Short mmCIF file of C-alpha atoms and ligand atoms in Angstrom, two decimals:
data_model
loop_
_atom_site.label_atom_id
_atom_site.label_comp_id
_atom_site.label_asym_id
_atom_site.label_seq_id
_atom_site.Cartn_x
_atom_site.Cartn_y
_atom_site.Cartn_z
CA MET A 24 -12.31 -1.43 -59.85
CA PHE A 25 -14.29 -0.80 -56.97
CA LYS A 26 -17.72 -0.52 -58.44
CA ARG A 27 -18.77 -4.17 -57.33
CA ILE A 28 -18.17 -3.06 -53.32
CA ASP A 29 -22.13 -2.96 -52.17
CA TYR A 30 -23.01 0.69 -50.31
CA TYR A 31 -23.16 0.46 -46.70
CA ALA A 32 -26.12 1.73 -46.45
CA GLY A 33 -25.23 2.92 -42.15
CA ASP A 34 -25.81 1.85 -38.71
CA PRO A 35 -29.20 1.26 -37.13
CA ILE A 36 -28.06 3.46 -34.30
CA LEU A 37 -24.72 5.77 -34.92
CA GLY A 38 -26.60 6.80 -38.31
CA LEU A 39 -29.60 7.66 -36.19
CA MET A 40 -27.00 10.50 -34.38
CA ASP A 41 -26.25 11.46 -37.91
CA LYS A 42 -30.43 12.26 -39.01
CA PHE A 43 -31.25 14.16 -35.50
CA PHE A 44 -27.88 16.21 -35.51
CA ALA A 45 -29.34 17.48 -39.19
CA ASP A 46 -32.58 18.16 -38.65
CA PRO A 47 -34.05 22.27 -37.99
CA ASN A 48 -36.28 21.54 -35.64
CA PRO A 49 -36.22 22.65 -32.60
CA ASN A 50 -38.12 20.46 -30.06
CA LYS A 51 -36.38 17.63 -31.50
CA VAL A 52 -35.22 14.78 -28.52
CA ASN A 53 -32.83 12.73 -28.96
CA LEU A 54 -33.57 9.14 -27.42
CA GLY A 55 -31.88 7.15 -29.45
CA ILE A 56 -28.26 6.41 -28.96
CA GLY A 57 -27.11 4.89 -25.42
CA ILE A 58 -25.21 7.54 -24.01
CA TYR A 59 -26.80 9.53 -20.68
CA TYR A 60 -27.58 12.66 -21.08
CA ASP A 61 -28.07 14.90 -17.26
CA GLU A 62 -30.53 17.08 -16.15
CA VAL A 63 -29.57 19.80 -19.44
CA GLY A 64 -29.06 17.76 -22.19
CA GLU A 65 -24.95 17.77 -21.44
CA MET A 66 -23.27 13.97 -21.53
CA PRO A 67 -21.82 15.02 -18.07
CA VAL A 68 -17.74 15.12 -17.12
CA LEU A 69 -17.70 13.13 -13.86
CA ASP A 70 -16.25 14.77 -11.88
CA CYS A 71 -13.85 11.82 -10.24
CA VAL A 72 -13.22 11.41 -13.93
CA LYS A 73 -11.88 15.41 -14.20
CA VAL A 74 -9.67 14.75 -10.95
CA ALA A 75 -7.82 11.79 -12.53
CA GLU A 76 -7.32 14.29 -15.82
CA GLN A 77 -6.28 16.65 -14.16
CA ARG A 78 -2.93 13.82 -12.42
CA ILE A 79 -2.74 13.16 -15.39
CA ALA A 80 -1.96 16.01 -17.54
CA ASP A 81 0.54 17.83 -14.48
CA PRO A 82 3.02 16.89 -15.80
CA ILE A 83 2.11 15.70 -19.07
CA ALA A 84 3.78 12.86 -19.45
CA PRO A 85 5.03 11.38 -22.60
CA ARG A 86 3.56 8.38 -24.13
CA PRO A 87 4.54 5.30 -24.97
CA TYR A 88 3.02 2.35 -26.90
CA LEU A 89 1.59 0.37 -24.43
CA PRO A 90 1.61 -3.40 -23.85
CA MET A 91 -0.48 -5.51 -26.30
CA ALA A 92 -3.10 -5.90 -22.89
CA GLY A 93 -2.50 -2.57 -22.23
CA LEU A 94 -2.67 -1.08 -18.75
CA PRO A 95 -1.60 -3.51 -16.11
CA GLY A 96 -4.16 -0.78 -13.80
CA HIS A 97 -6.60 -0.94 -16.07
CA ARG A 98 -7.03 -4.60 -16.66
CA LYS A 99 -7.37 -4.84 -12.69
CA ALA A 100 -10.08 -2.62 -12.84
CA CYS A 101 -12.37 -4.53 -15.00
CA GLN A 102 -11.33 -7.58 -12.72
CA ASP A 103 -12.19 -6.20 -9.37
CA LEU A 104 -14.87 -5.24 -10.83
CA LEU A 105 -16.43 -7.30 -12.95
CA PHE A 106 -15.84 -10.17 -9.98
CA GLY A 107 -15.17 -8.76 -6.93
CA LYS A 108 -11.76 -8.25 -5.65
CA GLU A 109 -11.62 -11.20 -3.52
CA ALA A 110 -12.88 -13.59 -5.67
CA GLN A 111 -11.20 -16.93 -5.98
CA ALA A 112 -10.36 -17.26 -9.61
CA LEU A 113 -8.00 -14.04 -9.55
CA GLN A 114 -5.90 -15.09 -6.37
CA GLU A 115 -5.62 -17.84 -8.30
CA ASN A 116 -4.51 -16.03 -11.41
CA CYS A 117 -7.66 -17.70 -13.80
CA ILE A 118 -8.66 -14.87 -15.11
CA ALA A 119 -7.05 -13.53 -18.41
CA THR A 120 -8.31 -10.00 -18.76
CA ILE A 121 -6.95 -7.48 -21.46
CA ALA A 122 -7.49 -3.60 -21.87
CA THR A 123 -9.25 -3.05 -25.04
CA ILE A 124 -10.87 -0.41 -27.31
CA GLY A 125 -14.11 -0.08 -26.20
CA GLY A 126 -17.28 -3.27 -25.47
CA SER A 127 -16.85 -3.45 -29.13
CA GLY A 128 -13.10 -3.89 -29.18
CA ALA A 129 -13.60 -6.84 -26.76
CA LEU A 130 -16.62 -8.86 -28.22
CA LYS A 131 -14.00 -8.53 -31.45
CA VAL A 132 -11.48 -9.78 -29.80
CA GLY A 133 -13.23 -12.59 -28.34
CA ALA A 134 -15.14 -13.90 -30.91
CA GLU A 135 -10.90 -13.52 -33.73
CA PHE A 136 -10.85 -15.87 -30.32
CA ILE A 137 -13.59 -17.78 -31.12
CA HIS A 138 -12.90 -18.56 -33.96
CA GLU A 139 -9.30 -19.60 -33.87
CA TRP A 140 -10.32 -21.83 -31.36
CA PHE A 141 -13.20 -22.81 -31.30
CA PRO A 142 -14.59 -23.00 -35.01
CA GLN A 143 -17.54 -25.91 -34.77
CA SER A 144 -19.07 -22.79 -32.70
CA LYS A 145 -21.89 -20.67 -33.48
CA CYS A 146 -22.87 -18.23 -31.40
CA TYR A 147 -26.65 -17.35 -30.21
CA VAL A 148 -27.92 -14.00 -29.49
CA SER A 149 -30.81 -12.89 -27.45
CA ASP A 150 -33.78 -12.13 -29.85
CA PRO A 151 -33.68 -9.04 -30.05
CA THR A 152 -29.73 -7.75 -28.71
CA TRP A 153 -27.45 -4.74 -29.70
CA SER A 154 -27.76 -4.68 -33.25
CA ASN A 155 -23.64 -5.45 -33.58
CA HIS A 156 -23.42 -7.70 -31.56
CA ILE A 157 -24.84 -9.72 -34.58
CA ALA A 158 -22.07 -8.37 -36.68
CA ILE A 159 -19.35 -8.32 -34.95
CA PHE A 160 -19.38 -11.60 -34.42
CA ALA A 161 -20.76 -12.71 -38.00
CA GLY A 162 -17.72 -10.81 -39.35
CA CYS A 163 -15.52 -13.15 -37.79
CA ASP A 164 -16.70 -15.55 -39.97
CA ILE A 165 -18.92 -17.40 -37.07
CA GLU A 166 -22.52 -18.64 -37.85
CA VAL A 167 -24.66 -16.59 -35.66
CA GLY A 168 -28.58 -17.43 -34.71
CA SER A 169 -30.85 -15.99 -32.15
CA TYR A 170 -32.57 -17.59 -28.69
CA PRO A 171 -35.69 -16.37 -27.19
CA TYR A 172 -35.78 -13.82 -25.02
CA TYR A 173 -38.57 -11.25 -25.46
CA ASP A 174 -42.30 -11.26 -25.69
CA ASN A 175 -43.05 -8.17 -27.43
CA ALA A 176 -46.64 -8.94 -27.05
CA THR A 177 -47.12 -9.21 -23.52
CA SER A 178 -43.99 -6.80 -22.56
CA SER A 179 -42.00 -9.97 -21.04
CA LEU A 180 -39.19 -12.45 -21.15
CA LYS A 181 -39.66 -15.71 -22.89
CA PHE A 182 -38.32 -17.61 -20.42
CA ASP A 183 -39.63 -20.85 -21.30
CA GLU A 184 -38.88 -21.29 -24.54
CA MET A 185 -35.18 -19.52 -23.73
CA ILE A 186 -34.12 -22.69 -21.65
CA ASP A 187 -36.13 -25.70 -23.94
CA PHE A 188 -33.67 -23.58 -26.92
CA PHE A 189 -30.12 -23.68 -24.86
CA GLU A 190 -31.49 -27.17 -23.74
CA LYS A 191 -31.35 -28.40 -27.33
CA LEU A 192 -27.51 -26.36 -27.99
CA ASN A 193 -24.55 -27.69 -28.61
CA LYS A 194 -21.12 -28.46 -26.80
CA TYR A 195 -19.40 -25.59 -27.21
CA ASP A 196 -21.55 -23.14 -28.45
CA VAL A 197 -21.54 -20.08 -27.25
CA VAL A 198 -24.58 -17.85 -26.07
CA LEU A 199 -24.35 -14.44 -25.21
CA LEU A 200 -25.30 -13.23 -22.22
CA HIS A 201 -26.01 -9.37 -21.21
CA PRO A 202 -25.09 -9.43 -17.13
CA CYS A 203 -27.55 -6.31 -16.82
CA CYS A 204 -29.77 -3.64 -18.55
CA HIS A 205 -30.75 -5.70 -21.47
CA ASN A 206 -29.38 -3.47 -24.81
CA PRO A 207 -32.54 -3.62 -26.10
CA THR A 208 -35.67 -3.97 -24.37
CA GLY A 209 -33.96 -3.29 -20.36
CA MET A 210 -35.87 -6.48 -19.31
CA ASP A 211 -33.17 -8.57 -16.66
CA LEU A 212 -33.64 -12.26 -15.80
CA THR A 213 -34.22 -12.67 -11.96
CA GLN A 214 -31.15 -13.80 -9.91
CA ALA A 215 -33.72 -17.38 -9.70
CA GLN A 216 -33.40 -17.04 -13.60
CA TRP A 217 -29.89 -16.25 -13.75
CA ASP A 218 -29.33 -19.73 -11.60
CA THR A 219 -31.28 -22.09 -13.89
CA VAL A 220 -30.13 -20.43 -17.04
CA LEU A 221 -26.15 -21.54 -15.72
CA ASP A 222 -26.97 -25.14 -15.02
CA VAL A 223 -28.44 -25.24 -17.83
CA ILE A 224 -24.88 -24.08 -19.79
CA LYS A 225 -23.28 -26.97 -17.58
CA GLN A 226 -25.15 -29.58 -17.81
CA ARG A 227 -24.74 -28.77 -22.32
CA GLU A 228 -21.21 -28.10 -21.72
CA LEU A 229 -21.79 -24.21 -23.40
CA ILE A 230 -19.82 -21.04 -23.41
CA PRO A 231 -21.39 -18.31 -22.12
CA PHE A 232 -20.45 -14.68 -23.69
CA MET A 233 -21.50 -12.05 -21.30
CA ASP A 234 -20.82 -8.61 -22.94
CA ILE A 235 -21.96 -5.93 -19.60
CA ALA A 236 -22.25 -2.07 -20.95
CA TYR A 237 -24.39 -0.82 -17.60
CA GLN A 238 -22.74 -2.04 -15.04
CA GLY A 239 -24.26 0.46 -11.79
CA PHE A 240 -27.04 1.38 -13.67
CA GLY A 241 -29.56 -1.78 -13.29
CA GLN A 242 -29.68 -2.32 -9.76
CA ASP A 243 -25.66 -1.54 -8.14
CA MET A 244 -22.80 -2.41 -8.92
CA ASP A 245 -23.35 -6.11 -7.14
CA SER A 246 -26.50 -7.41 -8.13
CA ASP A 247 -25.80 -6.01 -11.48
CA ALA A 248 -22.57 -8.40 -11.74
CA TYR A 249 -24.62 -11.36 -10.16
CA ALA A 250 -24.65 -13.76 -13.38
CA ILE A 251 -20.87 -13.29 -13.84
CA ARG A 252 -19.62 -13.65 -10.38
CA LYS A 253 -22.48 -17.05 -9.94
CA ALA A 254 -21.05 -18.48 -13.33
CA VAL A 255 -17.30 -18.07 -12.06
CA ASP A 256 -18.45 -19.97 -8.75
CA MET A 257 -19.84 -22.35 -10.79
CA ASN A 258 -16.61 -22.88 -12.49
CA LEU A 259 -18.05 -22.29 -15.93
CA PRO A 260 -15.86 -21.52 -18.71
CA LEU A 261 -16.60 -17.85 -19.73
CA PHE A 262 -15.78 -14.92 -21.51
CA VAL A 263 -16.80 -11.03 -20.25
CA SER A 264 -16.18 -8.37 -22.28
CA ASN A 265 -17.22 -4.62 -21.02
CA SER A 266 -17.02 -1.23 -21.25
CA PHE A 267 -16.64 1.72 -19.52
CA SER A 268 -18.30 3.80 -21.92
CA LYS A 269 -21.23 4.56 -19.71
CA ASN A 270 -20.02 4.31 -16.49
CA LEU A 271 -17.98 6.05 -16.68
CA SER A 272 -18.93 8.56 -19.05
CA LEU A 273 -15.67 8.13 -21.48
CA TYR A 274 -17.83 6.61 -24.51
CA GLY A 275 -14.66 8.71 -27.31
CA GLU A 276 -11.60 7.84 -25.36
CA ARG A 277 -12.87 3.37 -26.13
CA VAL A 278 -11.54 1.88 -22.39
CA GLY A 279 -13.30 -1.51 -22.31
CA GLY A 280 -11.83 -5.67 -21.82
CA LEU A 281 -12.29 -8.81 -22.30
CA SER A 282 -12.08 -11.32 -19.31
CA VAL A 283 -11.15 -14.77 -19.82
CA VAL A 284 -12.56 -17.03 -16.79
CA CYS A 285 -9.89 -20.28 -16.96
CA PRO A 286 -10.35 -23.20 -14.97
CA SER A 287 -6.62 -22.92 -14.00
CA ALA A 288 -3.58 -20.52 -14.29
CA ASP A 289 -2.23 -22.31 -17.29
CA GLU A 290 -4.54 -22.22 -19.14
CA ALA A 291 -5.76 -18.26 -18.56
CA GLU A 292 -1.67 -17.17 -19.13
CA ARG A 293 -2.57 -20.07 -22.85
CA VAL A 294 -5.41 -18.00 -23.11
CA PHE A 295 -3.94 -14.36 -21.73
CA GLY A 296 -1.04 -15.05 -25.08
CA GLN A 297 -3.47 -15.12 -27.43
CA LEU A 298 -5.99 -12.74 -26.15
CA ASN A 299 -2.34 -10.78 -27.03
CA PHE A 300 -1.67 -12.34 -30.61
CA THR A 301 -4.47 -11.44 -31.50
CA VAL A 302 -4.66 -7.73 -30.33
CA ARG A 303 -1.38 -7.44 -32.13
CA ARG A 304 -3.30 -8.37 -35.16
CA ILE A 305 -5.73 -5.94 -35.41
CA TYR A 306 -4.75 -3.04 -33.69
CA THR A 307 -1.28 -3.52 -31.76
CA SER A 308 -2.05 -1.77 -28.40
CA PRO A 309 -5.43 -0.46 -27.06
CA PRO A 310 -4.78 4.46 -26.44
CA SER A 311 -3.43 4.95 -23.46
CA HIS A 312 -5.46 8.51 -22.35
CA GLY A 313 -8.40 6.98 -21.54
CA GLY A 314 -6.97 3.27 -19.64
CA HIS A 315 -5.36 5.46 -17.96
CA VAL A 316 -8.39 7.24 -16.83
CA VAL A 317 -9.37 3.88 -15.93
CA ASP A 318 -6.73 3.23 -13.95
CA ILE A 319 -6.65 6.40 -11.51
CA VAL A 320 -10.18 6.49 -11.33
CA MET A 321 -10.88 2.87 -10.76
CA ASN A 322 -7.51 1.90 -8.50
CA ASP A 323 -7.93 4.95 -6.38
CA GLU A 324 -10.02 4.45 -3.30
CA LEU A 325 -11.81 7.65 -2.82
CA LEU A 326 -11.95 8.27 -6.40
CA ASN A 327 -13.86 4.71 -6.64
CA GLN A 328 -15.48 5.66 -4.31
CA GLN A 329 -17.20 9.57 -5.78
CA TRP A 330 -17.05 7.37 -9.32
CA VAL A 331 -19.93 4.69 -7.75
CA SER A 332 -21.88 7.41 -6.26
CA GLU A 333 -21.75 9.78 -9.34
CA VAL A 334 -23.36 6.27 -11.59
CA TYR A 335 -26.39 5.76 -8.70
CA GLY A 336 -27.13 9.57 -8.91
CA MET A 337 -27.21 8.90 -13.03
CA ARG A 338 -29.17 4.97 -12.10
CA ASP A 339 -31.91 7.62 -10.26
CA ARG A 340 -31.90 10.05 -12.43
CA ILE A 341 -33.12 7.86 -14.97
CA LYS A 342 -34.86 5.58 -12.74
CA THR A 343 -36.79 8.79 -11.65
CA MET A 344 -37.63 9.43 -15.42
CA ARG A 345 -38.88 5.67 -16.20
CA LEU A 346 -41.68 6.97 -13.27
CA THR A 347 -42.43 10.58 -15.47
CA LEU A 348 -43.17 9.32 -18.48
CA LYS A 349 -45.16 6.64 -17.17
CA SER A 350 -47.06 8.98 -15.38
CA VAL A 351 -47.83 11.01 -18.64
CA LEU A 352 -48.88 8.43 -20.12
CA GLU A 353 -50.83 6.61 -17.60
CA THR A 354 -52.63 9.59 -17.23
CA LYS A 355 -53.54 10.44 -21.33
CA LEU A 356 -53.48 6.84 -22.61
CA PRO A 357 -55.06 5.96 -19.60
CA LYS A 358 -56.41 2.09 -21.26
CA LEU A 359 -53.63 0.90 -21.84
CA ASN A 360 -51.20 -0.38 -19.50
CA PHE A 361 -47.09 0.66 -19.07
CA ASP A 362 -45.51 -0.77 -16.89
CA TYR A 363 -43.84 -2.33 -18.64
CA ILE A 364 -41.64 1.41 -18.61
CA THR A 365 -40.89 0.16 -14.64
CA ARG A 366 -40.70 -3.02 -14.78
CA GLN A 367 -36.80 -2.03 -17.17
CA ASN A 368 -33.99 -1.59 -16.10
CA GLY A 369 -31.27 1.00 -17.62
CA MET A 370 -31.04 3.29 -20.44
CA PHE A 371 -33.37 1.82 -22.23
CA SER A 372 -36.61 0.95 -23.06
CA PHE A 373 -38.47 -1.17 -25.42
CA THR A 374 -41.41 0.82 -26.08
CA GLY A 375 -43.02 -1.98 -28.69
CA LEU A 376 -43.78 1.20 -30.27
CA THR A 377 -43.73 -0.33 -34.77
CA PRO A 378 -41.22 1.40 -37.26
CA GLN A 379 -43.91 3.33 -39.22
CA GLN A 380 -45.13 5.14 -35.05
CA VAL A 381 -41.51 5.36 -34.39
CA GLU A 382 -41.33 7.11 -37.83
CA GLN A 383 -44.47 9.14 -37.10
CA LEU A 384 -42.44 10.52 -33.78
CA GLN A 385 -39.63 11.24 -35.58
CA SER A 386 -40.31 13.76 -38.61
CA GLU A 387 -44.00 14.48 -36.71
CA PHE A 388 -42.01 15.94 -34.15
CA GLY A 389 -38.72 15.54 -33.55
CA VAL A 390 -38.22 12.70 -30.92
CA TYR A 391 -35.42 10.00 -31.80
CA MET A 392 -35.55 6.88 -31.39
CA VAL A 393 -34.31 3.33 -32.42
CA SER A 394 -36.44 1.53 -35.29
CA ASN A 395 -37.31 -1.44 -33.16
CA SER A 396 -38.83 1.08 -30.95
CA ARG A 397 -36.32 1.14 -28.35
CA MET A 398 -35.89 4.37 -25.82
CA CYS A 399 -32.74 6.02 -24.73
CA VAL A 400 -34.93 6.72 -21.15
CA ALA A 401 -31.25 8.88 -20.22
CA GLY A 402 -32.19 11.13 -22.95
CA LEU A 403 -35.58 12.74 -21.38
CA ASN A 404 -35.47 15.06 -18.56
CA ASP A 405 -37.59 17.21 -16.68
CA SER A 406 -37.54 19.43 -20.04
CA ASN A 407 -38.51 17.71 -23.11
CA VAL A 408 -40.49 13.91 -21.11
CA ASP A 409 -43.72 15.88 -21.40
CA TYR A 410 -43.44 16.64 -24.75
CA VAL A 411 -41.86 12.84 -25.60
CA ALA A 412 -44.95 11.88 -23.88
CA ASN A 413 -47.63 13.88 -25.10
CA ALA A 414 -45.89 13.05 -28.42
CA MET A 415 -45.88 9.78 -28.26
CA ALA A 416 -49.93 9.55 -26.91
CA GLU A 417 -50.37 11.00 -29.64
CA VAL A 418 -48.68 8.52 -32.06
CA LEU A 419 -50.45 5.67 -29.96
CA LYS A 420 -53.87 7.30 -30.06
CA ALA A 421 -54.19 7.43 -34.08
C1 LMR B 5 -26.17 1.66 -28.11
O1 LMR B 5 -26.38 0.66 -28.39
O2 LMR B 5 -26.87 3.09 -28.32
C2 LMR B 5 -24.36 2.47 -27.93
O3 LMR B 5 -23.96 0.76 -27.19
C3 LMR B 5 -23.96 2.77 -28.51
C4 LMR B 5 -24.07 1.87 -29.96
O4 LMR B 5 -22.32 1.31 -30.11
O5 LMR B 5 -24.49 1.05 -30.66
#
């Protein structure tokens, strides 16, 4: 009966974790999954989160079902962070926000909503993008295409091609965009380039869907949200999925949010109702623990300040690792150009290694990165960066 079921080949990112843990190489380095590890290679529990956990634990409270949309304080946290506390669209109740099961849950609920209410819309993702973008939208029976984004040969953006492509799309086609810290390339648009992209989106009446999973890891909390806030200022309809996995180091708690910016409060209420209904049909309501952590940290002024400085600490350590990696590689291979490493933002560097070179790094050196050549720079530290740079140099020399 189940013989006709296809085998699942595994996820290109999560599967790599399993492979890494099974590898007996004592020098192995995990640069695959997008997780921040600190200077001693540990996943941090942020100090602000420790305070929130203490408050949650004392007294230990009952665990009722949360509302379908999650905790009001979690939803407010998403809105304030993404749109800015003073955003007029928030004051006018034009933004429908639900708390979701991580960023993936937000994308799923958003994609279900689009499939139901905009059934003709196709979704276009950047080439390349996070592999789960394609899987989630295609899994909701939405036709997925890709738009030109990154040129491997020059390690730069294909900006003009991207604009030409958007200019040919149809009304209500969805364009999935990364407001900061593009995954997997780390190459972001400048603010001027965002302005151009948003002008085309407005003119073609496209639907922007912005997925932001690394806010605070690029420049700063506000600059990283530039594209979102500019779209709102331009009165564009907008979907935003956000994740607190990385910037609260709460990966396993699965905390995120989905916001839909609407032209009026009445439309936002309708959309909010349908998002609730979509949630009810998939998982009823989000889990409560992580939601309470988000609520406490983000809505307490002092804890929020502490959180921002902890995120900037992570951001700065990644930037330092970029500089070190680049400088060791330049010394080893002076004829090659490694400027791309410091031009890229956030957790990832798209190294341009071939799949064979990535495989060689893994089998000979125990250095794990995603087969598309994405390296998680947040896995580097003072103890392993030389080893990784030497391994990369060996592979590049061969
Ligand atoms: C990543 O891109 O590595 C992370 O977002 C983790 C994931 O779910 O793939």
